[in-house]
Coordinates of N, CA and C in Angstrom, one line a residue:
X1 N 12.6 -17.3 39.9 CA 11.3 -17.8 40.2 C 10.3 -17.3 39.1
X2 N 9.7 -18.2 38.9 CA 8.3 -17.9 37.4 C 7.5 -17.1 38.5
X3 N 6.6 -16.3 37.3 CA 5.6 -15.3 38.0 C 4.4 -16.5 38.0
X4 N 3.4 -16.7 38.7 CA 2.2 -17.8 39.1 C 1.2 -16.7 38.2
X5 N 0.6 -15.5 38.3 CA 0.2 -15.1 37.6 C 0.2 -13.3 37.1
X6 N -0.5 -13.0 36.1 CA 0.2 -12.2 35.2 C -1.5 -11.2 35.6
X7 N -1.4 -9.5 35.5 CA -1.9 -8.7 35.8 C -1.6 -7.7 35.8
X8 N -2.5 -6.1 35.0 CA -1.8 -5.2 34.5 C -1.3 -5.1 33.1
X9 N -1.1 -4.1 32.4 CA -0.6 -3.4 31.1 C 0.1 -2.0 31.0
X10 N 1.4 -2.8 30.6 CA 1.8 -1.3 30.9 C 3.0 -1.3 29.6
X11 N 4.0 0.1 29.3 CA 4.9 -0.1 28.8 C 4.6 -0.6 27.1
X12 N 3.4 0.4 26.8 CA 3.1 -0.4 25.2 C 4.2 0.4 24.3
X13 N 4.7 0.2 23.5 CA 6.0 0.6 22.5 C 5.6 0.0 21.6
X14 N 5.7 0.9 19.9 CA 5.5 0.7 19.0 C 6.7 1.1 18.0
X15 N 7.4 0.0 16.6 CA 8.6 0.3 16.1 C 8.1 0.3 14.9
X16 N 8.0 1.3 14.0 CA 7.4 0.8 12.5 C 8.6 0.1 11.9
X17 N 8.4 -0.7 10.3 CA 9.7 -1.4 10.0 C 9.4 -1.4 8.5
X18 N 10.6 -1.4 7.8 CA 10.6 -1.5 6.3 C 11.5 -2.8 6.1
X19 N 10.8 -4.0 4.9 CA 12.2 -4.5 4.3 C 12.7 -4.5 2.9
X20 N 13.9 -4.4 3.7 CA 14.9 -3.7 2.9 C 16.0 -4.9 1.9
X21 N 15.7 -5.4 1.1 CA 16.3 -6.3 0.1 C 16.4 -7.8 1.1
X22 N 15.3 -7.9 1.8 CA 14.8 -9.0 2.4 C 15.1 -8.6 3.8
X23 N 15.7 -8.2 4.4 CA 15.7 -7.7 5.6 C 14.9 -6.8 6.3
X24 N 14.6 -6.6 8.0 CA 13.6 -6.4 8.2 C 14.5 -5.2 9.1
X25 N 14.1 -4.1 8.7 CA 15.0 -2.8 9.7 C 13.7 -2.7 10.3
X26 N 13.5 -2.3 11.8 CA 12.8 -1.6 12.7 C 13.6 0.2 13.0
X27 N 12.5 0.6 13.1 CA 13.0 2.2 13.6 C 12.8 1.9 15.3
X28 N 13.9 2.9 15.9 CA 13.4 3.0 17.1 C 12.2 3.0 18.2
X29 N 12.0 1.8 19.1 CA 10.9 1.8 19.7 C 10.2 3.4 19.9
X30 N 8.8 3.4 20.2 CA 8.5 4.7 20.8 C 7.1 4.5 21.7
X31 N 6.9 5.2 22.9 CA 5.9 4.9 23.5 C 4.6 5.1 23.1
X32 N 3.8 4.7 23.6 CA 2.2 4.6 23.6 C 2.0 4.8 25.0
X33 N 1.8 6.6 25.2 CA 1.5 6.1 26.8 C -0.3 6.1 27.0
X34 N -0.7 5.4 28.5 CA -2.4 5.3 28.6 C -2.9 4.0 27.8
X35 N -1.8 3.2 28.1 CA -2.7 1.4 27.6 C -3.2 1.5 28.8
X36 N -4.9 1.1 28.1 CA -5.9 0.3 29.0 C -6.0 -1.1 29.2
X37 N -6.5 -1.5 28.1 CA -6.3 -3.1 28.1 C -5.5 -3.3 26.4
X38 N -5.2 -4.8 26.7 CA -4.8 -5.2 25.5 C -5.7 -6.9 24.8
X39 N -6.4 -7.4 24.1 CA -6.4 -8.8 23.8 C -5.8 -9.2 22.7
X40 N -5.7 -10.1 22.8 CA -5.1 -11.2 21.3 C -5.7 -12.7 21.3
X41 N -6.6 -12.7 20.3 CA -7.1 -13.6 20.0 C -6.3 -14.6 18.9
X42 N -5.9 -15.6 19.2 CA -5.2 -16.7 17.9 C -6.2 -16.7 16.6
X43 N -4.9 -16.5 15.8 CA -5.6 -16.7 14.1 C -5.6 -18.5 13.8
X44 N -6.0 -18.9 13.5 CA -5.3 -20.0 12.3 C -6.7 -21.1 12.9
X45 N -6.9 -22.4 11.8 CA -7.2 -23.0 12.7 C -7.0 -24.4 12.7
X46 N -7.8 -25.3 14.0 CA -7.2 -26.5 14.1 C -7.8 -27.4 13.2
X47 N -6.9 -28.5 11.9 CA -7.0 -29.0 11.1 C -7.2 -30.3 11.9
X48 N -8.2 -31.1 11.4 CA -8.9 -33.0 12.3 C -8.8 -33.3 10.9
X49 N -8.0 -34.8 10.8 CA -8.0 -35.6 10.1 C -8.3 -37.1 10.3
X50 N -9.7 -37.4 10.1 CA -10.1 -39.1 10.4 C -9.5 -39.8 9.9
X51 N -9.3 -41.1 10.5 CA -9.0 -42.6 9.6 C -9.1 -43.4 10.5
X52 N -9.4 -44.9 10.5 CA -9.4 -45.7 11.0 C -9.9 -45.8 12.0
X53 N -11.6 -44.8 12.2 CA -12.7 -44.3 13.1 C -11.9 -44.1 14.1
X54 N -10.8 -43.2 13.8 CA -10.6 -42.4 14.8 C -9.6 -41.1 14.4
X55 N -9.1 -39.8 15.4 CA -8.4 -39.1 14.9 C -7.2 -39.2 14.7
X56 N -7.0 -39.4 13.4 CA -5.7 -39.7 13.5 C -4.7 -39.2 13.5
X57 N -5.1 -37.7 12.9 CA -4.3 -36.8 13.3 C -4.1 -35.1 13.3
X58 N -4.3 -34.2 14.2 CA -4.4 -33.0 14.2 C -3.3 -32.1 14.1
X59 N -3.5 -30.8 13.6 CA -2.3 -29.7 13.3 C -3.3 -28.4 13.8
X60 N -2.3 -27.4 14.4 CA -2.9 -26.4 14.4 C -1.9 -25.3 13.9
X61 N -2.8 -24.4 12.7 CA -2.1 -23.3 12.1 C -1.7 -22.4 12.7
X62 N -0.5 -21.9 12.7 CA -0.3 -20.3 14.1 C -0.2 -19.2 12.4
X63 N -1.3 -18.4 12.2 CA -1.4 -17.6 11.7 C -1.3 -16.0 12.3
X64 N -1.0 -16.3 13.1 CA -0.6 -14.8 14.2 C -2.1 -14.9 15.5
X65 N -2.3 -13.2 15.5 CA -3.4 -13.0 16.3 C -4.2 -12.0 15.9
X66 N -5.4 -11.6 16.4 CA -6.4 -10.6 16.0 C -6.4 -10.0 17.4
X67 N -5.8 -8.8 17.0 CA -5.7 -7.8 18.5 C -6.2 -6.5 18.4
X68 N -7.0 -6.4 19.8 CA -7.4 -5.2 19.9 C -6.9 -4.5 21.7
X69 N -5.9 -3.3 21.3 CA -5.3 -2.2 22.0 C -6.4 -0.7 22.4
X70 N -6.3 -1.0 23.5 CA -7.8 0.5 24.2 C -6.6 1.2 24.9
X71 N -6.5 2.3 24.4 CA -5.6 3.1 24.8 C -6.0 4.8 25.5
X72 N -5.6 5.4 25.6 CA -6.4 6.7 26.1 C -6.5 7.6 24.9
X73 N -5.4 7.5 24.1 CA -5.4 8.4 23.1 C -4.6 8.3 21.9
X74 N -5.4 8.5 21.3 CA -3.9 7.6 19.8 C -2.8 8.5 19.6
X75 N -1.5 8.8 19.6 CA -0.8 9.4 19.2 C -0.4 10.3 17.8
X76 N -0.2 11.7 17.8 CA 0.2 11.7 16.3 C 0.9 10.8 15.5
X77 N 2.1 10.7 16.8 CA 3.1 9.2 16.1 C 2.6 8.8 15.4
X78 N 2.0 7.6 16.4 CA 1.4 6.7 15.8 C 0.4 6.7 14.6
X79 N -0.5 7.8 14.6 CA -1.3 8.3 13.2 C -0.8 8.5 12.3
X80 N 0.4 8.9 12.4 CA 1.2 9.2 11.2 C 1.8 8.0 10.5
X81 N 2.3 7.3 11.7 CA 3.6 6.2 11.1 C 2.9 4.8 11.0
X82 N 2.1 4.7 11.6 CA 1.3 3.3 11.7 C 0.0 3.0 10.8
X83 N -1.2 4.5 11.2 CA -2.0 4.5 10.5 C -1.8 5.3 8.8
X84 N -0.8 5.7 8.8 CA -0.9 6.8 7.4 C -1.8 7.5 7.4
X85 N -1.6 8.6 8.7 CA -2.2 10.3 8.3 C -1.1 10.9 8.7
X86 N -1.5 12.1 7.9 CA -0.7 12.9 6.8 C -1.2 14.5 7.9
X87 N -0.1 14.7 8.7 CA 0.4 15.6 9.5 C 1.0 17.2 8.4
X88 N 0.0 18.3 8.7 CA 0.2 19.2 7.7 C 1.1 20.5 8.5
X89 N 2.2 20.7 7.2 CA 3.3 21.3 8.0 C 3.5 22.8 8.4
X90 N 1.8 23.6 7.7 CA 1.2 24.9 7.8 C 0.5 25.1 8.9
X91 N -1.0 24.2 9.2 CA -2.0 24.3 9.9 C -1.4 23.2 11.1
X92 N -1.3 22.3 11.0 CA -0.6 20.9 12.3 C -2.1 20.3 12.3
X93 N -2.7 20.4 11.5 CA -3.6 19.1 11.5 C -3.4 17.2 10.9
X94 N -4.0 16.9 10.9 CA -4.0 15.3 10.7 C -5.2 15.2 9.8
X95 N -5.0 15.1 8.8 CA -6.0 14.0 7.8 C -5.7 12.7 7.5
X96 N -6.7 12.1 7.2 CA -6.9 10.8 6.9 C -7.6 10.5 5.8
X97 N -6.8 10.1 5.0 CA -7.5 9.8 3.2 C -7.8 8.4 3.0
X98 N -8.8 8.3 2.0 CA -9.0 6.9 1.6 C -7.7 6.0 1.2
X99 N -6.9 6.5 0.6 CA -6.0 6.0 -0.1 C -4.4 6.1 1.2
X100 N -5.2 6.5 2.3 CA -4.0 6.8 3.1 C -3.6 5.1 3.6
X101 N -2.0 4.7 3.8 CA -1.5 3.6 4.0 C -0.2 3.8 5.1
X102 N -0.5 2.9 6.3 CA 0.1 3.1 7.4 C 1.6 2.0 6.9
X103 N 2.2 2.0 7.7 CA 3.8 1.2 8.0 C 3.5 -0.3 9.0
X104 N 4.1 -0.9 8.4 CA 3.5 -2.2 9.8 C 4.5 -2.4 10.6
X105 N 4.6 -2.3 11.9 CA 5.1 -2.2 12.8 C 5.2 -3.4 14.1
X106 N 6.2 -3.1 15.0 CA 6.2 -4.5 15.8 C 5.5 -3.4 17.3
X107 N 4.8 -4.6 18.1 CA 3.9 -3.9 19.0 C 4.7 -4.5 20.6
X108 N 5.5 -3.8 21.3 CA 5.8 -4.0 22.6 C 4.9 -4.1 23.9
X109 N 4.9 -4.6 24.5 CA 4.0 -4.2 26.1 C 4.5 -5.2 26.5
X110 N 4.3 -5.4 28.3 CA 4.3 -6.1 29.5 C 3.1 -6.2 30.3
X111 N 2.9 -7.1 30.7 CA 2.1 -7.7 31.7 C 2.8 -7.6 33.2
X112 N 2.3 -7.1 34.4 CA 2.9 -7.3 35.6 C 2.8 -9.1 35.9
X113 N 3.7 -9.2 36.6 CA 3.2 -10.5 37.6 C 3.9 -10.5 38.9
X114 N 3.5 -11.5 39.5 CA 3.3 -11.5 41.1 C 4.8 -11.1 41.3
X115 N 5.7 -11.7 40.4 CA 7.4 -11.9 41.0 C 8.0 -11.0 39.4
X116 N 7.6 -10.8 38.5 CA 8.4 -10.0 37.5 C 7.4 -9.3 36.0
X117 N 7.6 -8.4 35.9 CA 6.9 -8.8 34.8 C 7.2 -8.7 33.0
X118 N 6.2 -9.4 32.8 CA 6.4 -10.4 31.3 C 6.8 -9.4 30.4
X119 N 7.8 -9.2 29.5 CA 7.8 -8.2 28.5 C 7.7 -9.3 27.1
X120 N 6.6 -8.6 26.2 CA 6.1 -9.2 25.1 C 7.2 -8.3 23.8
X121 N 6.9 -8.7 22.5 CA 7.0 -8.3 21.3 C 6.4 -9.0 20.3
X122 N 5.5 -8.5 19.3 CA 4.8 -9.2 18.4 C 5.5 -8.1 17.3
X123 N 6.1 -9.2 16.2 CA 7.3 -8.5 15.1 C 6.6 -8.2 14.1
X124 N 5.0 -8.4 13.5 CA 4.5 -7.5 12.0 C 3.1 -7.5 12.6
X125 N 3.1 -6.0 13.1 CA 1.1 -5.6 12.8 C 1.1 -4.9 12.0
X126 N -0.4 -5.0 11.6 CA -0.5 -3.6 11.1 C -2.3 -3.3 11.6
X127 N -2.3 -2.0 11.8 CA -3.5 -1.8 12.6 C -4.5 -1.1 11.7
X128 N -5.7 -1.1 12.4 CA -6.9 -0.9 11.3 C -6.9 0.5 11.8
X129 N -7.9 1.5 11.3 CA -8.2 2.8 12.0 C -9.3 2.8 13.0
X130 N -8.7 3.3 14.5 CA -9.7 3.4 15.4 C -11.4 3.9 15.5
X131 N -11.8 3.1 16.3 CA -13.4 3.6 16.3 C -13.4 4.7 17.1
X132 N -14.4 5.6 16.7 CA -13.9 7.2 17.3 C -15.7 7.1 17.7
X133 N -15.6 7.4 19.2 CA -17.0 7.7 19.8 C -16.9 8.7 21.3
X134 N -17.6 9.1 21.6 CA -17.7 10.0 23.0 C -19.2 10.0 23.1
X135 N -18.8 10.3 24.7 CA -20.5 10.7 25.4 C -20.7 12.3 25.9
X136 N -21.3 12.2 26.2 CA -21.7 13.9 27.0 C -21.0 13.9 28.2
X137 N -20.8 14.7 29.1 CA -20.2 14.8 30.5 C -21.4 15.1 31.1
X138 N -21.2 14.4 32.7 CA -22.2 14.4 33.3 C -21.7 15.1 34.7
X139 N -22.2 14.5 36.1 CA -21.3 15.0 36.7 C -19.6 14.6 37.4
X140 N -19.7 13.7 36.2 CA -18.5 12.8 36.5 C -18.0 12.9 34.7
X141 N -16.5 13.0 35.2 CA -16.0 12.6 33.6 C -15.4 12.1 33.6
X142 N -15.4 10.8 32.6 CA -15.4 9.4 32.3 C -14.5 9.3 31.1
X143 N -13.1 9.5 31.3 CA -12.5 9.3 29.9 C -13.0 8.2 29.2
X144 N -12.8 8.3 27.9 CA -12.9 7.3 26.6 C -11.6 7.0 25.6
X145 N -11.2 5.7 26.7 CA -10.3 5.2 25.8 C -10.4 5.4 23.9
X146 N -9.3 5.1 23.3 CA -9.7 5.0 21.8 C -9.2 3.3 22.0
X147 N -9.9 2.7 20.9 CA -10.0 1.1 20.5 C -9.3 0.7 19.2
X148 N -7.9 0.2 19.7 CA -7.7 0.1 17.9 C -7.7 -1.7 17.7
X149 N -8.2 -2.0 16.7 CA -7.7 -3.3 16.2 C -6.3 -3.3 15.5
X150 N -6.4 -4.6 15.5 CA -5.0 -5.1 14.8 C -4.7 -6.2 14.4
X151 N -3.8 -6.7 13.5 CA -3.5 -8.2 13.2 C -2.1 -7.9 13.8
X152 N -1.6 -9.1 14.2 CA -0.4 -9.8 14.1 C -0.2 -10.9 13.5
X153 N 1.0 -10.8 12.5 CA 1.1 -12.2 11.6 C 2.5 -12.2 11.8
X154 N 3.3 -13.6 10.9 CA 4.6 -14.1 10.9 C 5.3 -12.8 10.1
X155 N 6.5 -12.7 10.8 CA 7.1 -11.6 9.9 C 8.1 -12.0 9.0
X156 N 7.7 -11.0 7.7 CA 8.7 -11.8 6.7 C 10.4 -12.1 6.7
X157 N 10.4 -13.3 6.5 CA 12.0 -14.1 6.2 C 11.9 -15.0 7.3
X158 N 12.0 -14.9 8.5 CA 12.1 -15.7 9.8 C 10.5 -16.2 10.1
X159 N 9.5 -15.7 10.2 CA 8.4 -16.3 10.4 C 8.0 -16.3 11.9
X160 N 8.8 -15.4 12.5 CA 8.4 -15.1 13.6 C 7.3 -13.9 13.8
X161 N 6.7 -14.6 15.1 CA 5.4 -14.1 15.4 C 5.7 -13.1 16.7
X162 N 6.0 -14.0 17.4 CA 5.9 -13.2 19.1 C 7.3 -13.8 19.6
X163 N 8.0 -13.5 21.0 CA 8.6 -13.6 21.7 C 8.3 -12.9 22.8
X164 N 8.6 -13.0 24.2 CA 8.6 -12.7 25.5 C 9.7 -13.5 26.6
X165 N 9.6 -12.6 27.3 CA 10.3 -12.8 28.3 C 10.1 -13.8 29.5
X166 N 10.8 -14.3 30.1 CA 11.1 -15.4 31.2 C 11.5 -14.8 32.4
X167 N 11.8 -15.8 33.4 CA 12.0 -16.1 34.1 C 13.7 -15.7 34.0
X168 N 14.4 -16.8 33.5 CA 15.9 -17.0 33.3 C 16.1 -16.0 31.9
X169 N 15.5 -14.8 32.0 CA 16.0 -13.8 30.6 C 17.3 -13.1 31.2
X170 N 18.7 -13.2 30.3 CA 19.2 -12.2 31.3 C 18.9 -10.9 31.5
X171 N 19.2 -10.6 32.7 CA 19.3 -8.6 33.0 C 19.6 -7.7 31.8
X172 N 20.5 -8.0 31.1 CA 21.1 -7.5 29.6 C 19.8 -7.3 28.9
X173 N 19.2 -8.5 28.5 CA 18.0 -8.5 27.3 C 16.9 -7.7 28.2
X174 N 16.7 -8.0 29.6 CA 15.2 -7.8 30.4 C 15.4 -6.2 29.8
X175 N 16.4 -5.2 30.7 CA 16.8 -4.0 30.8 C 16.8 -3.1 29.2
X176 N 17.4 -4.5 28.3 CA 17.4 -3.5 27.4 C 15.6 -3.8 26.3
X177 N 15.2 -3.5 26.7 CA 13.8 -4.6 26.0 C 13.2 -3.3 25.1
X178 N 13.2 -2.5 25.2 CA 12.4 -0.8 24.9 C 13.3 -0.3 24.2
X179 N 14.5 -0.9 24.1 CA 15.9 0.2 22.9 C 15.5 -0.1 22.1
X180 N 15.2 -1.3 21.6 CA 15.5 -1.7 20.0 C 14.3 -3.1 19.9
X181 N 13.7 -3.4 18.6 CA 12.6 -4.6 18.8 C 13.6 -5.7 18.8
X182 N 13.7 -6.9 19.9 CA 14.3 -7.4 20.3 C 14.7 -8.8 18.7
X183 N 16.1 -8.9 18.7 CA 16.1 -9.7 18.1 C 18.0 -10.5 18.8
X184 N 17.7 -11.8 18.5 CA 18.5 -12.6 19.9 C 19.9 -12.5 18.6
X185 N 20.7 -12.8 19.3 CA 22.1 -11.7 19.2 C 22.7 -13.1 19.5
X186 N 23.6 -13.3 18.0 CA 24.2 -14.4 17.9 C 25.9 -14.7 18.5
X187 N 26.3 -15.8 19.2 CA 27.3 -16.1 19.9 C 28.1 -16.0 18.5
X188 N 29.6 -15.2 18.5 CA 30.2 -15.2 17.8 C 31.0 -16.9 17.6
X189 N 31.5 -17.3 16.4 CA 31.7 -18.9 16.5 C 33.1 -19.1 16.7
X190 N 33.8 -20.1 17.6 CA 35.2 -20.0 17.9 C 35.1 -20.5 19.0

């Protein structure tokens, strides 16, 4: 049975990736724990072509998405491998240089729904550097998520953007969704 609708964020995993003589290796998923919310806004846009006083014919470009991830706290991980800061192996601080250059990475998460929930993967981001703000404490303390942006675009060779899960996904693919960034596993021929 399809889920009617979708609610909740949970389960964000991030895989950085290199390609490697056209091939696209992913490193092992790794968590993101404390997703808040997530959006994705569509890149591309819709092309109208007139004739014959009327439309004659429309396309729309799928140039990925423009995403922004509110999380509780950025990870070193992820500062290190995603954003390019530079983790020092005397003091354990983190700097962040102008010239510092992160890894683009595929972005995991799930959505609940009523009967299952949705597991996503978007295969090339790469994320901008989070906005860093706080307030004073009052008599209440009010964590402050961090905000990161991001793009998602087609990833190179395949041109894949996103994938997610169904309804009819088997158990195999659902279960294993978090080992590895998911890529569909071809029937041997015979």
């Amino acid at each position: 049975m399809a889920n009617k609708v979708q609610f909740g964020l949970k389960n964000v995993h991030f895989a950085p990736y290199e390609v490697i003589d056209g091939e696209v290796l992913y490193d092992t998923p790794v968590a993101i724990p404390g997703a808040v919310s997530l959006s994705l806004t569509p890149r591309g846009e819709l092309t109208e072509f007139y004739a014959d006083n009327m439309l004659y014919f429309s396309a729309a470009a799928n140039d990925g998405y423009d995403g922004t991830l509110a999380i509780a706290t950025i990870t070193e991980e992820f500062a290190v491998e995603a954003l390019g800061e530079t983790k020092d192996k005397d003091d354990g601080t983190l700097t962040e240089t102008s010239d510092s250059t992160g890894k683009p990475f595929a972005l995991m998460f799930e959505f609940d729904g009523d009967v299952k929930a949705t597991r996503h993967v978007l295969y090339a981001c790469t994320a901008n550097r989070p906005e860093i703000g706080g307030e004073t404490t009052t008599n209440q303390k009010e964590p402050q998520p961090n905000e990161l942006t991001f793009v998602s675009s087609a990833r190179p060779g395949d041109l894949k953007v996103k994938t997610k899960t169904t309804a009819d996904t088997p158990g195999e693919v659902y279960n294993d969704w978090y080992k590895n960034v998911y890529e569909k596993k071809e029937l041997p021929e015979g």
